[in-house]
Amino acid sequence: MYEFPDVRIPIGDVVEKFTDFLAINFEAFFDFIFIIASGMIKGLEAGLLAIPWWILMIIIFLLGWYFTNMYGGLLFSFFIFLIGTFDLWPETMTTISIVLISVVLSLVIGIPLGILSAFSKTMSSITRPILDAMQTMPSFVYLIPVIFFFPLGNVPAVIATIIYAVPPVIRLTELGIRNVDEEVVESAQSFGSSTTQMLVKVQLPQALPTIMAGINQTTMMALAMAVVGSMVGAQGLGERVLYAINRIDISLGFEAGISIVFIAIIIDRITGGIAKRLQKHRRNAA
């Protein structure tokens, strides 16, 4: 039997030392991020919990009706009602808060990076292998470094979710801008449009359906991290699923799990409806 030679390249040790260096020398920076992120999550959660359940159902119904159809609005509001009957209302609002904050921050980071990658081949060459690694790395791995920088709770879950969920919006933003018809770009240039004007008035509107697909994928991936984030103390539906696994509680596990599915369906259909409406509006304008 042939054994591998006794050779070791300690890449993991280097990463660990680098993580320790960041945790020690940038403690104030990570504390600042923790305070801001924690305040955002708690504020949004408090705002959602302050909305009466029936008003939230009406809002979901109207959004579903406007962006899909009346049947969709009724179905989505029924899903919200079912979650309430499972006695998981506060946990659902917490999960929605974590997901919304994660998605918004992912978009703030991802869309500008996608735009830069579309305009710069060098930037694209740098980001592509990084995004490949981010999308293929097991999601549990992202939890390891964040617990060194932040106390256990919702904040490290949000940071890990952002790392896991941001690649699709970067890739699809770049793809959407690169796939804008060259004739349209040349026409804008011939009328004297600056780079900023061409981006804002031509390329981004043309790429919007593709960007919306990236936003949809990012949102779905953020929801997929709900259970994983509970392993670093994140509250919400993921915590209830983890509790059900530890206690082998099939009833609680199913109700918490199906609640996450309901939220995913609602967000997926509404964001899909937004993309279709934007695309239809663009065609009518053309």
Coordinates of C-alpha atoms in Angstrom, one line a residue:
M1 CA 0.0 0.0 0.0
Y2 CA 1.4 3.4 -1.0
E3 CA 1.2 6.1 1.5
F4 CA 1.3 9.8 0.8
P5 CA 4.7 11.3 1.7
D6 CA 5.0 13.1 5.0
V7 CA 4.6 16.6 3.6
R8 CA 2.3 19.2 5.0
I9 CA 1.5 22.7 3.7
P10 CA -0.1 24.5 6.7
I11 CA -2.5 26.8 4.9
G12 CA -5.0 26.4 7.6
D13 CA -2.5 27.5 10.2
V14 CA -1.8 30.7 8.2
V15 CA -5.5 31.4 8.0
E16 CA -5.9 30.9 11.7
K17 CA -3.0 33.3 12.5
F18 CA -4.4 35.9 10.1
T19 CA -7.9 35.6 11.8
D20 CA -6.2 36.1 15.2
F21 CA -4.4 39.1 13.9
L22 CA -7.6 40.7 12.6
A23 CA -9.5 39.9 15.9
I24 CA -6.8 41.5 18.0
N25 CA -5.9 44.5 15.9
F26 CA -9.3 45.5 14.5
E27 CA -11.4 44.8 17.6
A28 CA -12.8 48.3 17.6
F29 CA -13.9 48.0 14.0
F30 CA -15.7 44.7 14.6
D31 CA -17.3 46.2 17.7
F32 CA -18.6 49.1 15.6
I33 CA -20.0 46.7 13.0
F34 CA -21.7 44.6 15.8
I35 CA -23.4 47.7 17.3
I36 CA -24.7 48.9 13.9
A37 CA -25.9 45.5 12.7
S38 CA -27.4 44.6 16.1
G39 CA -29.3 47.9 16.2
M40 CA -30.6 47.4 12.6
I41 CA -31.8 43.8 13.4
K42 CA -33.5 44.8 16.7
G43 CA -35.1 47.9 15.2
L44 CA -36.6 46.0 12.2
E45 CA -37.7 43.2 14.4
A46 CA -39.4 45.6 16.8
G47 CA -41.1 47.3 13.9
L48 CA -42.4 44.1 12.4
L49 CA -43.7 42.9 15.8
A50 CA -45.4 46.2 16.3
I51 CA -47.5 45.6 13.2
P52 CA -50.8 43.8 14.0
W53 CA -51.0 40.4 12.4
W54 CA -54.1 41.2 10.4
I55 CA -52.5 44.3 8.9
L56 CA -49.4 42.3 7.9
M57 CA -51.7 39.8 6.3
I58 CA -53.4 42.6 4.3
I59 CA -50.0 43.9 3.2
I60 CA -48.9 40.5 2.0
F61 CA -52.2 40.0 0.2
L62 CA -51.9 43.4 -1.6
L63 CA -48.2 42.7 -2.6
G64 CA -49.1 39.3 -3.8
W65 CA -52.2 40.6 -5.7
Y66 CA -50.2 43.4 -7.3
F67 CA -47.1 41.5 -8.3
T68 CA -48.7 38.1 -9.1
N69 CA -52.5 37.8 -9.0
M70 CA -55.4 37.6 -6.6
Y71 CA -55.0 33.9 -6.1
G72 CA -51.3 34.5 -5.2
G73 CA -52.2 37.2 -2.7
L74 CA -54.8 35.0 -1.0
L75 CA -52.4 32.1 -0.9
F76 CA -49.6 34.2 0.6
S77 CA -51.8 35.7 3.3
F78 CA -53.0 32.2 4.1
F79 CA -49.4 31.1 4.5
I80 CA -48.8 34.0 7.0
F81 CA -52.0 33.0 8.9
L82 CA -50.8 29.4 9.1
I83 CA -47.5 30.5 10.6
G84 CA -49.4 32.4 13.2
T85 CA -51.4 29.2 14.1
F86 CA -48.1 27.4 14.6
D87 CA -47.3 29.8 17.5
L88 CA -44.1 30.9 15.7
W89 CA -45.0 34.5 15.0
P90 CA -42.1 36.2 17.0
E91 CA -39.6 33.7 15.6
T92 CA -40.9 34.4 12.0
M93 CA -40.5 38.2 12.4
T94 CA -36.9 37.6 13.7
T95 CA -36.1 35.4 10.7
I96 CA -37.5 37.9 8.3
S97 CA -35.5 40.7 10.0
I98 CA -32.3 38.7 9.7
V99 CA -33.0 37.8 6.1
L100 CA -34.0 41.4 5.0
I101 CA -30.9 42.9 6.7
S102 CA -28.6 40.3 5.1
V103 CA -30.2 40.8 1.7
V104 CA -30.0 44.6 1.8
L105 CA -26.3 44.6 2.9
S106 CA -25.6 41.9 0.2
L107 CA -27.1 44.2 -2.4
V108 CA -25.2 47.3 -1.1
I109 CA -22.0 45.2 -1.5
G110 CA -22.8 43.1 -4.5
I111 CA -24.3 45.5 -7.0
P112 CA -21.4 47.9 -7.0
L113 CA -18.9 45.0 -7.2
G114 CA -20.9 43.6 -10.1
I115 CA -20.8 47.0 -11.9
L116 CA -17.1 47.3 -11.4
S117 CA -16.5 43.7 -12.7
A118 CA -18.6 44.5 -15.8
F119 CA -16.5 47.6 -16.6
S120 CA -13.1 46.1 -15.6
K121 CA -11.7 42.9 -16.9
T122 CA -9.1 42.9 -14.2
M123 CA -11.7 43.3 -11.5
S124 CA -13.7 40.5 -13.1
S125 CA -10.6 38.2 -13.2
I126 CA -10.0 38.9 -9.5
T127 CA -13.6 38.4 -8.3
R128 CA -14.4 35.3 -10.4
P129 CA -12.2 32.7 -8.5
I130 CA -13.2 34.3 -5.2
L131 CA -16.9 34.0 -6.0
D132 CA -16.3 30.4 -7.2
A133 CA -14.7 29.6 -3.8
M134 CA -17.5 31.4 -1.9
Q135 CA -20.2 29.4 -3.7
T136 CA -18.5 26.0 -3.4
M137 CA -17.4 26.4 0.3
P138 CA -19.7 24.5 2.7
S139 CA -21.9 27.1 4.4
F140 CA -20.9 25.8 7.9
V141 CA -17.3 26.9 7.3
Y142 CA -18.4 30.6 7.2
L143 CA -19.5 30.3 10.8
I144 CA -16.0 29.5 12.1
P145 CA -14.3 32.9 11.5
V146 CA -17.3 35.1 12.4
I147 CA -17.5 33.7 15.9
F148 CA -14.0 35.0 16.5
F149 CA -15.0 38.6 15.6
F150 CA -18.5 38.8 17.1
P151 CA -20.4 37.6 20.1
L152 CA -22.8 34.7 19.5
G153 CA -26.2 35.8 18.3
N154 CA -27.9 37.3 15.2
V155 CA -24.9 39.5 14.1
P156 CA -22.5 36.7 13.2
A157 CA -25.3 34.9 11.4
V158 CA -26.0 38.0 9.3
I159 CA -22.3 38.3 8.4
A160 CA -22.0 34.6 7.5
T161 CA -25.3 34.9 5.5
I162 CA -23.9 37.9 3.5
I163 CA -20.7 36.0 2.6
Y164 CA -22.8 33.0 1.5
A165 CA -25.5 34.9 -0.3
V166 CA -23.7 37.8 -2.1
P167 CA -22.1 35.9 -5.0
P168 CA -25.3 35.5 -7.2
V169 CA -26.0 39.3 -7.2
I170 CA -22.4 40.1 -8.1
R171 CA -22.4 37.6 -11.0
L172 CA -25.8 38.4 -12.4
T173 CA -25.2 42.2 -12.2
E174 CA -22.0 41.8 -14.1
L175 CA -23.7 39.4 -16.6
G176 CA -26.7 41.7 -17.1
I177 CA -24.5 44.8 -17.9
R178 CA -22.2 42.9 -20.1
N179 CA -25.1 41.5 -22.1
V180 CA -26.6 44.9 -22.9
D181 CA -26.9 45.2 -26.7
E182 CA -23.7 46.9 -28.0
E183 CA -25.8 48.9 -30.5
V184 CA -27.8 50.5 -27.7
V185 CA -24.5 51.4 -25.9
E186 CA -23.1 52.9 -29.1
S187 CA -26.2 54.9 -29.7
A188 CA -26.0 56.3 -26.2
Q189 CA -22.3 57.2 -26.8
S190 CA -23.1 58.8 -30.1
F191 CA -25.5 61.2 -28.3
G192 CA -22.7 62.2 -26.0
S193 CA -23.7 60.3 -22.9
S194 CA -21.1 60.1 -20.2
T195 CA -20.1 56.8 -18.6
T196 CA -22.3 57.5 -15.6
Q197 CA -25.3 58.6 -17.7
M198 CA -24.9 55.5 -19.9
L199 CA -24.8 53.3 -16.8
V200 CA -27.8 54.9 -15.0
K201 CA -30.0 55.5 -18.0
V202 CA -29.1 52.7 -20.4
Q203 CA -27.2 49.7 -19.0
L204 CA -28.8 49.3 -15.6
P205 CA -32.4 49.6 -16.9
Q206 CA -31.6 47.1 -19.7
A207 CA -29.9 44.7 -17.1
L208 CA -32.6 45.1 -14.5
P209 CA -34.4 41.7 -15.1
T210 CA -31.1 39.9 -14.8
I211 CA -30.2 41.9 -11.7
M212 CA -33.6 41.0 -10.2
A213 CA -32.9 37.4 -10.8
G214 CA -29.7 37.8 -8.8
I215 CA -31.6 39.5 -6.0
N216 CA -34.0 36.6 -6.0
Q217 CA -31.2 34.0 -5.7
T218 CA -29.5 36.0 -3.0
T219 CA -32.7 36.1 -1.0
M220 CA -33.3 32.4 -1.4
M221 CA -29.7 31.7 -0.3
A222 CA -30.1 34.0 2.7
L223 CA -33.2 32.0 3.8
A224 CA -31.2 28.8 3.3
M225 CA -28.8 30.0 6.0
A226 CA -31.6 30.5 8.5
V227 CA -31.0 27.1 10.1
V228 CA -27.2 27.2 9.7
G229 CA -27.1 30.6 11.4
S230 CA -28.8 29.1 14.5
M231 CA -25.6 27.2 15.2
V232 CA -23.9 30.5 16.2
G233 CA -26.8 31.7 18.3
A234 CA -29.1 33.2 15.7
Q235 CA -32.7 33.3 16.9
G236 CA -35.8 32.8 14.8
L237 CA -37.2 29.8 12.9
G238 CA -33.7 28.3 12.5
E239 CA -33.3 28.1 16.2
R240 CA -36.6 26.2 16.5
V241 CA -35.5 23.8 13.9
L242 CA -32.2 23.2 15.7
Y243 CA -34.1 22.7 19.0
A244 CA -36.4 20.2 17.3
I245 CA -33.5 18.3 16.0
N246 CA -31.9 18.1 19.4
R247 CA -35.1 17.0 21.0
I248 CA -36.3 14.8 18.1
D249 CA -39.5 16.9 18.1
I250 CA -41.1 16.1 14.7
S251 CA -44.0 18.4 15.2
L252 CA -42.0 21.5 16.0
G253 CA -39.4 20.6 13.3
F254 CA -42.0 20.3 10.6
E255 CA -43.9 23.5 11.6
A256 CA -40.7 25.6 11.8
G257 CA -39.4 24.1 8.6
I258 CA -42.6 24.6 6.6
S259 CA -42.7 28.2 7.9
I260 CA -39.3 28.8 6.3
V261 CA -40.7 27.3 3.1
F262 CA -43.7 29.5 3.2
I263 CA -41.5 32.6 3.6
A264 CA -39.3 31.4 0.7
I265 CA -42.3 31.0 -1.6
I266 CA -43.7 34.4 -0.8
I267 CA -40.4 36.2 -1.3
D268 CA -39.7 34.2 -4.5
R269 CA -43.0 34.9 -6.1
I270 CA -43.1 38.6 -5.2
T271 CA -39.5 39.3 -6.3
G272 CA -40.3 37.3 -9.5
G273 CA -43.4 39.4 -10.1
I274 CA -41.3 42.6 -9.6
A275 CA -38.8 41.5 -12.2
K276 CA -41.6 40.7 -14.7
R277 CA -43.3 44.1 -14.1
L278 CA -40.0 45.9 -14.6
Q279 CA -39.3 44.0 -17.8
K280 CA -42.8 44.7 -19.1
H281 CA -42.5 48.4 -18.2
R282 CA -39.1 48.5 -20.1
R283 CA -40.7 46.9 -23.2
N284 CA -43.6 49.3 -23.1
A285 CA -41.2 52.3 -22.7
A286 CA -39.2 51.0 -25.7

